[in-house]
Coordinates of C-alpha atoms and ligand atoms in Angstrom, one line a residue:
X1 CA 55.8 236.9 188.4
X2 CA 53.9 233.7 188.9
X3 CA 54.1 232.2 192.4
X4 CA 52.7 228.3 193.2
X5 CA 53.9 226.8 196.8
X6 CA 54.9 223.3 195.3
X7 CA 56.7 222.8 191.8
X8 CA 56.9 219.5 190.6
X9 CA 59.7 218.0 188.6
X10 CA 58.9 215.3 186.3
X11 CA 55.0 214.1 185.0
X12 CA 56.1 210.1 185.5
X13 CA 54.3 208.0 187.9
X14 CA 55.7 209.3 190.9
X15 CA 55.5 212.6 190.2
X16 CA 51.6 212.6 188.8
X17 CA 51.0 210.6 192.4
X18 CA 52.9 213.6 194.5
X19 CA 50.4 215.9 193.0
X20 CA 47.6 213.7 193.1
X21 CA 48.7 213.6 196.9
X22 CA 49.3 217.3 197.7
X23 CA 45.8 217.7 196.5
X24 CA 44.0 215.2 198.5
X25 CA 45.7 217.1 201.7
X26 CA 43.9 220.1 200.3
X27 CA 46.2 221.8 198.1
X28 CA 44.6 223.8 195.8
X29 CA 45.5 223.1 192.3
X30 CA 46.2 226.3 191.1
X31 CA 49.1 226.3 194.2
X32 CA 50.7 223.3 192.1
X33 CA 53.3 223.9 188.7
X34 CA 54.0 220.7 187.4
X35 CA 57.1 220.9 184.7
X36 CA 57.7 217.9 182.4
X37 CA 60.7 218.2 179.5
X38 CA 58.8 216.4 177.3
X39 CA 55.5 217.4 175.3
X40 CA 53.5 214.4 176.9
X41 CA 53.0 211.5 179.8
X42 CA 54.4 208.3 179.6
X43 CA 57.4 208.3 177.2
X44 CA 59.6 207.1 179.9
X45 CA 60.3 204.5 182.6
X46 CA 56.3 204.6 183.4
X47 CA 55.1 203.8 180.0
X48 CA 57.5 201.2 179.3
X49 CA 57.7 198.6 181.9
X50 CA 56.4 194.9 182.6
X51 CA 52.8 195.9 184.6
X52 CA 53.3 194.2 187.9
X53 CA 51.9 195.2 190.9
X54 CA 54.6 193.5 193.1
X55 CA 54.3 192.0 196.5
X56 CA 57.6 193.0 198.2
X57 CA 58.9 189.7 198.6
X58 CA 62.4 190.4 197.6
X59 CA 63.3 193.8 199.6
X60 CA 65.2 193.7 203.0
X61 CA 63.4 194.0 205.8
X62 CA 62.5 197.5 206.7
X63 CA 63.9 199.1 203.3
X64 CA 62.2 201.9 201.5
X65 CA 61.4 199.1 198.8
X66 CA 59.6 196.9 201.2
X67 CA 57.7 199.6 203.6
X68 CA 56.5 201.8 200.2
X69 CA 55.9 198.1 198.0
X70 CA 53.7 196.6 201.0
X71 CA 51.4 200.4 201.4
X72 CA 51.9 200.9 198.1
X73 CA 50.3 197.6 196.8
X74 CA 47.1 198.5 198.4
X75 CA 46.8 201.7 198.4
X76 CA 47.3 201.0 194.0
X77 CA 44.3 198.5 194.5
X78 CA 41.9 201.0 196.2
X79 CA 43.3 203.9 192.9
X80 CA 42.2 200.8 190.6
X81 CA 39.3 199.9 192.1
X82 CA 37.7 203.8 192.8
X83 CA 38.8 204.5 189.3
X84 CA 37.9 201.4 187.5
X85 CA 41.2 200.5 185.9
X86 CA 41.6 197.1 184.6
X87 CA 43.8 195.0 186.5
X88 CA 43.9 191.0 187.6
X89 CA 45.1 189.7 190.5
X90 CA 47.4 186.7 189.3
X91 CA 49.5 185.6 192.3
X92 CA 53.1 184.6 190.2
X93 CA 55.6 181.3 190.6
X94 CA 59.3 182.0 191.4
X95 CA 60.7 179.0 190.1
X96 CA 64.3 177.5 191.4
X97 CA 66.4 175.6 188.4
X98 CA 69.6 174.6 190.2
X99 CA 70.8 174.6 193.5
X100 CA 72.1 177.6 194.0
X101 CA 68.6 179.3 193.5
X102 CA 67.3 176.3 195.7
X103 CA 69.2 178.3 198.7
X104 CA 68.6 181.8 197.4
X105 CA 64.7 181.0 197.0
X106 CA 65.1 179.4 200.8
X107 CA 66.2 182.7 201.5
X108 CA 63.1 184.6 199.8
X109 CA 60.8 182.1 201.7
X110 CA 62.5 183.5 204.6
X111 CA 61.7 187.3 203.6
X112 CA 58.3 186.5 202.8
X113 CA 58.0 185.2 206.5
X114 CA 59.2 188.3 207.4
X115 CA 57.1 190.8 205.9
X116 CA 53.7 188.7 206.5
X117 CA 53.5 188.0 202.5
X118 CA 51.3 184.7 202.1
X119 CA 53.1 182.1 200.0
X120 CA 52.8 178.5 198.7
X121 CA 56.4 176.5 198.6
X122 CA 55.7 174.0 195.7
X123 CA 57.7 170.7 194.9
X124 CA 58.0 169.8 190.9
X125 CA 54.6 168.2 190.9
X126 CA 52.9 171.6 192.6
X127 CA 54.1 173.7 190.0
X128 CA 53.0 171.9 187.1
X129 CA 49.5 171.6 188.2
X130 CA 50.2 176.4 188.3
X131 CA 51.5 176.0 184.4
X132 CA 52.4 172.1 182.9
X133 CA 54.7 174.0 180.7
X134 CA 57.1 174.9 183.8
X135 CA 59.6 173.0 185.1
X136 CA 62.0 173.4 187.9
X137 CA 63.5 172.0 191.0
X138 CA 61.8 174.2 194.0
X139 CA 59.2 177.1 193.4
X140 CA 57.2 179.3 195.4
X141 CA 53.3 180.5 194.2
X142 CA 53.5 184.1 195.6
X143 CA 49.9 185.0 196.2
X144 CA 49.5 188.5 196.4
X145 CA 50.6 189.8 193.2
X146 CA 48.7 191.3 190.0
X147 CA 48.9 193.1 186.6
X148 CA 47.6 196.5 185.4
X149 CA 48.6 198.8 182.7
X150 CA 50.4 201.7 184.7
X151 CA 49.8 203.7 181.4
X152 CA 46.1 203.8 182.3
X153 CA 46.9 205.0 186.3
X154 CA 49.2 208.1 184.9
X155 CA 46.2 209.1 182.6
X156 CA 44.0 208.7 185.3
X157 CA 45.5 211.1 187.1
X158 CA 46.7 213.5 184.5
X159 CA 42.7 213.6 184.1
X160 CA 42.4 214.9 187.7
X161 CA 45.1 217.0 188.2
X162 CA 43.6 219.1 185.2
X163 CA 40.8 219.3 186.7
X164 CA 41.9 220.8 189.5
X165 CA 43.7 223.5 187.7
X166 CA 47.4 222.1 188.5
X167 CA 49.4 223.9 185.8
X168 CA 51.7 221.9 183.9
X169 CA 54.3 222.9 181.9
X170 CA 55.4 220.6 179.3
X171 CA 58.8 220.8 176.8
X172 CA 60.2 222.5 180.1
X173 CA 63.2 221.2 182.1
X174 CA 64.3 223.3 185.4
X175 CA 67.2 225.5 185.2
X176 CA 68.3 227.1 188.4
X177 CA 66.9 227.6 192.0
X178 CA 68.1 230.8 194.1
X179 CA 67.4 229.8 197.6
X180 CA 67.3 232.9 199.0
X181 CA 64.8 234.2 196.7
X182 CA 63.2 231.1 195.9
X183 CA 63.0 232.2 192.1
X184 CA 63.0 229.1 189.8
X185 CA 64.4 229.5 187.0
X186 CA 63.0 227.3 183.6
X187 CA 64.1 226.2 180.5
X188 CA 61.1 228.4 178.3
X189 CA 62.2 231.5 179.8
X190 CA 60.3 231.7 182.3
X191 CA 61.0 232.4 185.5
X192 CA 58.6 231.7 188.9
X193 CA 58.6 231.7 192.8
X194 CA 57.9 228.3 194.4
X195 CA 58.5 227.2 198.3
X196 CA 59.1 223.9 197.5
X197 CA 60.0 221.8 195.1
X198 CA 60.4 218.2 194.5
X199 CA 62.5 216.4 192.2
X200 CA 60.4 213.7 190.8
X201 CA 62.2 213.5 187.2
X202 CA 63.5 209.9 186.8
X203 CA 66.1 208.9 184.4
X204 CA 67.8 213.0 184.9
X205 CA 66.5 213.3 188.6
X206 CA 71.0 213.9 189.4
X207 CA 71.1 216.4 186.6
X208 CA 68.2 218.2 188.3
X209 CA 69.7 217.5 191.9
X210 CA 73.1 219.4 190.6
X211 CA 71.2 222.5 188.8
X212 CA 68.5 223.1 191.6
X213 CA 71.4 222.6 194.4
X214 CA 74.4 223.5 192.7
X215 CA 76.5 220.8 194.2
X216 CA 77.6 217.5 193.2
X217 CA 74.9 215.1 193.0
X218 CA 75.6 212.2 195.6
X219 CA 74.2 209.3 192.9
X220 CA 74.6 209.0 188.9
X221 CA 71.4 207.3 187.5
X222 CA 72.7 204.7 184.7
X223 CA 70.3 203.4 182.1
X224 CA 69.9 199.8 182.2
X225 CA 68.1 198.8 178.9
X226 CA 65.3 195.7 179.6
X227 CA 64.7 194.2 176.4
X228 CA 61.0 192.3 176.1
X229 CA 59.5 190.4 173.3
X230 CA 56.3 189.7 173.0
X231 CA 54.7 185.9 172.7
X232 CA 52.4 185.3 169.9
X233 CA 48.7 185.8 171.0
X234 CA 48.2 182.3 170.5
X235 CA 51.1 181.6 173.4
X236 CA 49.5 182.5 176.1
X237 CA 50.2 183.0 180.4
X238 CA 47.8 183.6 183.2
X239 CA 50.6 183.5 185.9
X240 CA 53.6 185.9 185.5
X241 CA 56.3 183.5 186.0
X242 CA 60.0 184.6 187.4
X243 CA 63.4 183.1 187.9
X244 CA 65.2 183.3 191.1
X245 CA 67.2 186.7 191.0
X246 CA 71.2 186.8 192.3
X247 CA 70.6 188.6 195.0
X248 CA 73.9 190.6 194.3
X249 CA 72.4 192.1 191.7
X250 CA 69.1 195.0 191.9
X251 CA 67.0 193.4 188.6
X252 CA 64.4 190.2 189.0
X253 CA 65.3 188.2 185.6
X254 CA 63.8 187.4 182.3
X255 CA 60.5 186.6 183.4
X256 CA 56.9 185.6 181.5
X257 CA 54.5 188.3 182.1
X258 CA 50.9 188.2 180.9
X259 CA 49.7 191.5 180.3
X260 CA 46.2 193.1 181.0
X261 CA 45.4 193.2 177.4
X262 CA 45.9 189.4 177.1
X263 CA 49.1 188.9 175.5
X264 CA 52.2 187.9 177.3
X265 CA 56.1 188.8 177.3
X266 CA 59.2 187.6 178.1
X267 CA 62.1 189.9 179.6
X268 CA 63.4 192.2 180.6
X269 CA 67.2 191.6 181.0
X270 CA 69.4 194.6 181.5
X271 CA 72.3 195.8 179.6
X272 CA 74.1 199.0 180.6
X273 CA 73.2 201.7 177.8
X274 CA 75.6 205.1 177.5
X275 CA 72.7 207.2 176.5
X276 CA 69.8 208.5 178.4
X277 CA 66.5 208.7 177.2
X278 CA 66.8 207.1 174.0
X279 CA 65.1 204.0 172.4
X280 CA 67.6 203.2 169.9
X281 CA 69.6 199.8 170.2
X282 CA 72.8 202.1 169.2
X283 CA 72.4 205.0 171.0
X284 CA 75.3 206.4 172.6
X285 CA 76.7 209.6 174.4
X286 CA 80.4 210.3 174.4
X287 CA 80.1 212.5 177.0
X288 CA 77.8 210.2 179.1
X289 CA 80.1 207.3 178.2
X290 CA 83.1 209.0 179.5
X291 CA 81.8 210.6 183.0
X292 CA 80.4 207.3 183.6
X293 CA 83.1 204.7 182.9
X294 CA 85.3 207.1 185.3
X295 CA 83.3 207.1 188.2
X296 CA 84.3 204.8 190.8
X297 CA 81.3 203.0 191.5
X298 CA 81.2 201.9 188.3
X299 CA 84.6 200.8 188.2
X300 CA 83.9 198.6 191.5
X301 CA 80.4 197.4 190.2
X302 CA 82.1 196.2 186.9
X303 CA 84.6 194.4 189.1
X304 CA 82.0 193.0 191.2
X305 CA 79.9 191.5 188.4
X306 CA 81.9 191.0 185.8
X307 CA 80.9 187.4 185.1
X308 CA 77.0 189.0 185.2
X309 CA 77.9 192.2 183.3
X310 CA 79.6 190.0 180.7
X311 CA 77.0 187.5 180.1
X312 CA 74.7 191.0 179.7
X313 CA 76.9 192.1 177.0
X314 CA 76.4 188.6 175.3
X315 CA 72.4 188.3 175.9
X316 CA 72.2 191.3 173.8
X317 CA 74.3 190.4 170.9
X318 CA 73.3 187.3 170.9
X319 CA 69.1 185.6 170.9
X320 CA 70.5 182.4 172.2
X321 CA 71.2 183.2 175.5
X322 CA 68.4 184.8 176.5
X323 CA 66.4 181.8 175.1
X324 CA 68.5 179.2 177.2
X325 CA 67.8 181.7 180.2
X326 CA 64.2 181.7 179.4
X327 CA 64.3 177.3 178.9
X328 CA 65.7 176.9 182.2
X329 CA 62.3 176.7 183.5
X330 CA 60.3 176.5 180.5
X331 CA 62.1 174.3 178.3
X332 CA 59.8 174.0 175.2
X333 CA 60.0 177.7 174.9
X334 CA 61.3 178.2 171.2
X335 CA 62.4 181.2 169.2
X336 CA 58.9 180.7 166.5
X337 CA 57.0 182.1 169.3
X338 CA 58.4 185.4 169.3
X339 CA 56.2 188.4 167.7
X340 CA 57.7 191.6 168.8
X341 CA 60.5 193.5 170.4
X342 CA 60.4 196.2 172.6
X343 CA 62.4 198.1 175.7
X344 CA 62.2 200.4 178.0
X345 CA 65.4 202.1 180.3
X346 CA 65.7 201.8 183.8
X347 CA 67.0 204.9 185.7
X348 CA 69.5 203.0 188.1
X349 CA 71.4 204.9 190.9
X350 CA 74.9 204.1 191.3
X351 CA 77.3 205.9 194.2
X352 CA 80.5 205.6 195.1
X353 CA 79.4 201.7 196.5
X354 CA 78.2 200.5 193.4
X355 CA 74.6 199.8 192.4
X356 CA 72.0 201.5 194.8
X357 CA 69.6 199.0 195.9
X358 CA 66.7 201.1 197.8
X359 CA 64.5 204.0 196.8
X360 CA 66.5 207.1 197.9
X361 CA 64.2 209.9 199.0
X362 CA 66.1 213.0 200.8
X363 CA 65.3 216.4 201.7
X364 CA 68.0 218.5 202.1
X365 CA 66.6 221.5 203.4
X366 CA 63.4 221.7 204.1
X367 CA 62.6 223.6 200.4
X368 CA 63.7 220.7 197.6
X369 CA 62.9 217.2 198.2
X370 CA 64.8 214.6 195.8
X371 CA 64.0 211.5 194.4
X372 CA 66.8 209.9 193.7
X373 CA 66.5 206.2 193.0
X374 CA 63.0 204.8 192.1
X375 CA 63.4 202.2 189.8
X376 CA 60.9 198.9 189.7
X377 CA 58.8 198.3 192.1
X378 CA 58.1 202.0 192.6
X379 CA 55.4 202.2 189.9
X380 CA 53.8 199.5 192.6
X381 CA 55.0 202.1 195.2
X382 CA 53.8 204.9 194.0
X383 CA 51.2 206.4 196.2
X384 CA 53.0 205.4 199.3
X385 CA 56.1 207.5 197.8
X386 CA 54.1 210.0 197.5
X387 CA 52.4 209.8 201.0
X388 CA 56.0 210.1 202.3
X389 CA 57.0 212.6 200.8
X390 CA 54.0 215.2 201.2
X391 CA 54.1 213.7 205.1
X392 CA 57.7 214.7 205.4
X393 CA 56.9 218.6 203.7
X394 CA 53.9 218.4 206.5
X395 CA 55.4 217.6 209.4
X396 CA 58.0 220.3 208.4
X397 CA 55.4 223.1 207.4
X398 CA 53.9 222.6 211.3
Ligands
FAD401 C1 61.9 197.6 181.9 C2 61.2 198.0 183.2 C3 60.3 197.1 183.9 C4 59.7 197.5 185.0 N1 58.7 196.8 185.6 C5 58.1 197.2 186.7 C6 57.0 196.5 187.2 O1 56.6 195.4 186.7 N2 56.4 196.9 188.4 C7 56.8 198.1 189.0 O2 56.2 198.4 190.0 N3 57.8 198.8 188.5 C8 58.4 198.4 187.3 N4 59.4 199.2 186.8 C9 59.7 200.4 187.4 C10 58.8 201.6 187.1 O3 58.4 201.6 185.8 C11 59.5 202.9 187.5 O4 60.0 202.7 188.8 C12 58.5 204.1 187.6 O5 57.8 204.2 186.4 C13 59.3 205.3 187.9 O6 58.5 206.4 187.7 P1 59.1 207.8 187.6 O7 58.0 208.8 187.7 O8 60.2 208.0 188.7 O9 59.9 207.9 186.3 P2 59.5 208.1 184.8 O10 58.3 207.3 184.4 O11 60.7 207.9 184.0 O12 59.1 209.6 184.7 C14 60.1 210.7 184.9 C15 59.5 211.9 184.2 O13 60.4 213.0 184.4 C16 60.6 213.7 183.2 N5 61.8 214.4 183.2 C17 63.1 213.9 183.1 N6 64.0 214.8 183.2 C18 63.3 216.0 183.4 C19 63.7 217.4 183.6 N7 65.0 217.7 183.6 N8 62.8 218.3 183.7 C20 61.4 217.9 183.7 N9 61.0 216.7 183.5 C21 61.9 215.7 183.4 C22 60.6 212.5 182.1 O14 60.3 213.0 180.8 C23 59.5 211.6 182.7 O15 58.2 212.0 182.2 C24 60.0 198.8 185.6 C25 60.8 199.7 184.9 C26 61.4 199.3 183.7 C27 62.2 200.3 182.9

């Protein structure tokens, strides 16, 4: 039987930069399994997202987000830079379009104060002489912000993972763990012994949580589609350029994003999809559906936001209210500038409260170590995810 110290679950972004860190401590590869359920990188969250490298601005004080956004914005410069990945360094406007994003931009301004981010609070004038095409009532030019194609970081270290003999294991999904034993059981049949594993599998990392510790899982991840389209090359953005978000509510608003390849995109928004892992517009699983519209958190978020959730369900049916969302603050946005449309899924952790805001990351027992809520900015926070997490096995281990 093949034995490896570390299995990881899940070849996203987070679980490419656990191995990536594992092996800088001095791992060797050949120590590491790396299982992935489908038969390549990138097909999920990671390959399908708006290529920010956020500044931590909107996290509380002290949160997972903000401590593993703030490390993990630099320590994704100094990957891009040693690895020569494209990226830019933009800075990007948050622009207020009515009073009540007046206060809850005030109240970001107070955050950035906070965590020592370096802002610019701009009147009407300010912002046009950023982008004359914007328009709003309050905005703030956030300074340390960029763009990158996270595609290109994942293949990067792919790249160097095989080179250090990590094996992977692709079309595999875990089965079962025996504690006592520490025989993992997989999905191909095969069966290995591994001291520690860590759940690193996105959308299905509370499916994994149940079958490796055969108990409940204490989150459900729910699939929040973000829809994008993408502007005609002619249209083009230097700045990515956001809306105030509700604060009540874990997603940043249809924003402008300029991509690294030159083109820009508006989105995403984020509409509650019964189906994990699939990119149809119709997809839908009874099964899903039904465990998930009885669990109680959902029940209590749908009553919390039910004015949000309902204008959701009408941004997707219908174009025009994502276009007056968009013309709030840029009003000669018009629907001829559209090319393309595209989305990706969010993996969203809800418990028995409702929506999860922060990145949860437990060990249980010193053997499986669980990520349980990652969703944006964690491709930003990647690395310092990681460092946490291989810190946390360490300090156990002596
Ligand atoms: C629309 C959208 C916009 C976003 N924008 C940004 C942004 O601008 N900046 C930012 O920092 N973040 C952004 N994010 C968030 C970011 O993309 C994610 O937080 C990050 O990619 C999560 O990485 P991951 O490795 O956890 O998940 P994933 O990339 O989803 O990877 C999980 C992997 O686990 C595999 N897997 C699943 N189940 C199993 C199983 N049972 N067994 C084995 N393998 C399994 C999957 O196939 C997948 O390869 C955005 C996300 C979305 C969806």
């Amino acid at each position: 039987m093949k034995e490896y110290k570390y299995t990881v679950i899940g070849a996203g972004i987070i679980g490419l930069s656990i191995v990536n860190e594992l092996l800088k401590k001095g791992v060797i590869g050949s120590d590491i399994l790396l299982v992935e359920k489908e038969n390549f990188i990138n097909l999920h969250q990671t390959g399908r997202n708006s290529g920010v490298i956020h500044s931590g601005i909107y996290y509380e004080y002290g949160s997972e987000k903000q401590k593993n956004c703030l490390r993990g914005y630099d320590l994704m410069l100094e990957y891009l830079n040693k690895n020569q990945i494209e990226y830019k360094l933009t800075g990007k406007l948050i622009v207020a379009t009515n009073e009540l994003e007046v206060q809850n931009l005030n109240k970001l301004i107070i955050k950035a104060a906070k965590s020592n981010i370096d802002i610019d609070i701009l009147n009407v004038n300010d912002l046009k002489k950023y982008d004359n095409r914007v328009s709003g009532l309050k905005a703030v030019f956030v300074k340390k912000t960029g763009i990158t194609d996270y595609t290109k970081v994942t293949e990067c270290l792919l790249k160097s993972i095989i080179e250090k003999m990590v094996t992977i294991e692709y079309n595999c999904k875990p089965i079962s763990y025996n504690k006592e034993t520490s025989f993992l059981k997989l999905s191909n049949g095969k069966v290995i012994k591994t001291d520690k594993i860590i759940n690193s599998s996105g959308s299905n990392c509370d499916y994994v949580y149940e079958a490796l510790e055969e108990e409940k899982s204490p989150i459900k991840i729910l699939p929040f589609r973000g829809e994008y389209y993408s502007l005609k090359p002619s249209i083009k953005f230097d700045i990515p350029i956001y809306p105030v978000p509700n604060p009540d509510f874990p997603f940043l608003g249809i924003h402008i994003t300029p991509s690294i390849s030159g083109n820009s995109s508006l989105g995403p928004n984020a509409i509650l999809q019964f189906k994990k892992d699939s990119y149809y517009k119709s997809a839908f699983d009874f099964s899903f559906f039904i465990k998930t519209i009885f669990s109680i958190g959902l029940v209590k978020l749908i009553i919390k936001y039910r004015k949000v959730a309902f204008k959701e369900i009408y941004k997707q049916s219908r174009f025009s209210y994502y276009e007056k969302e968009v013309k709030k603050y840029w009003p000669s946005f018009n629907q001829q500038y559209i090319e393309s449309y595209f989305f990706g899924l969010r993996a969203q952790a809800l418990d028995s409260n409702g929506l999860v805001d922060d990145f949860i990351l437990i060990n249980k027992n010193n053997s499986i170590y669980h990520v349980l809520n990652a969703p944006s900015p964690a491709a930003t926070s990647c690395f310092s995810i990681a460092e946490t997490i291989v810190n946390q096995i360490n300090n156990i281990d002596e």
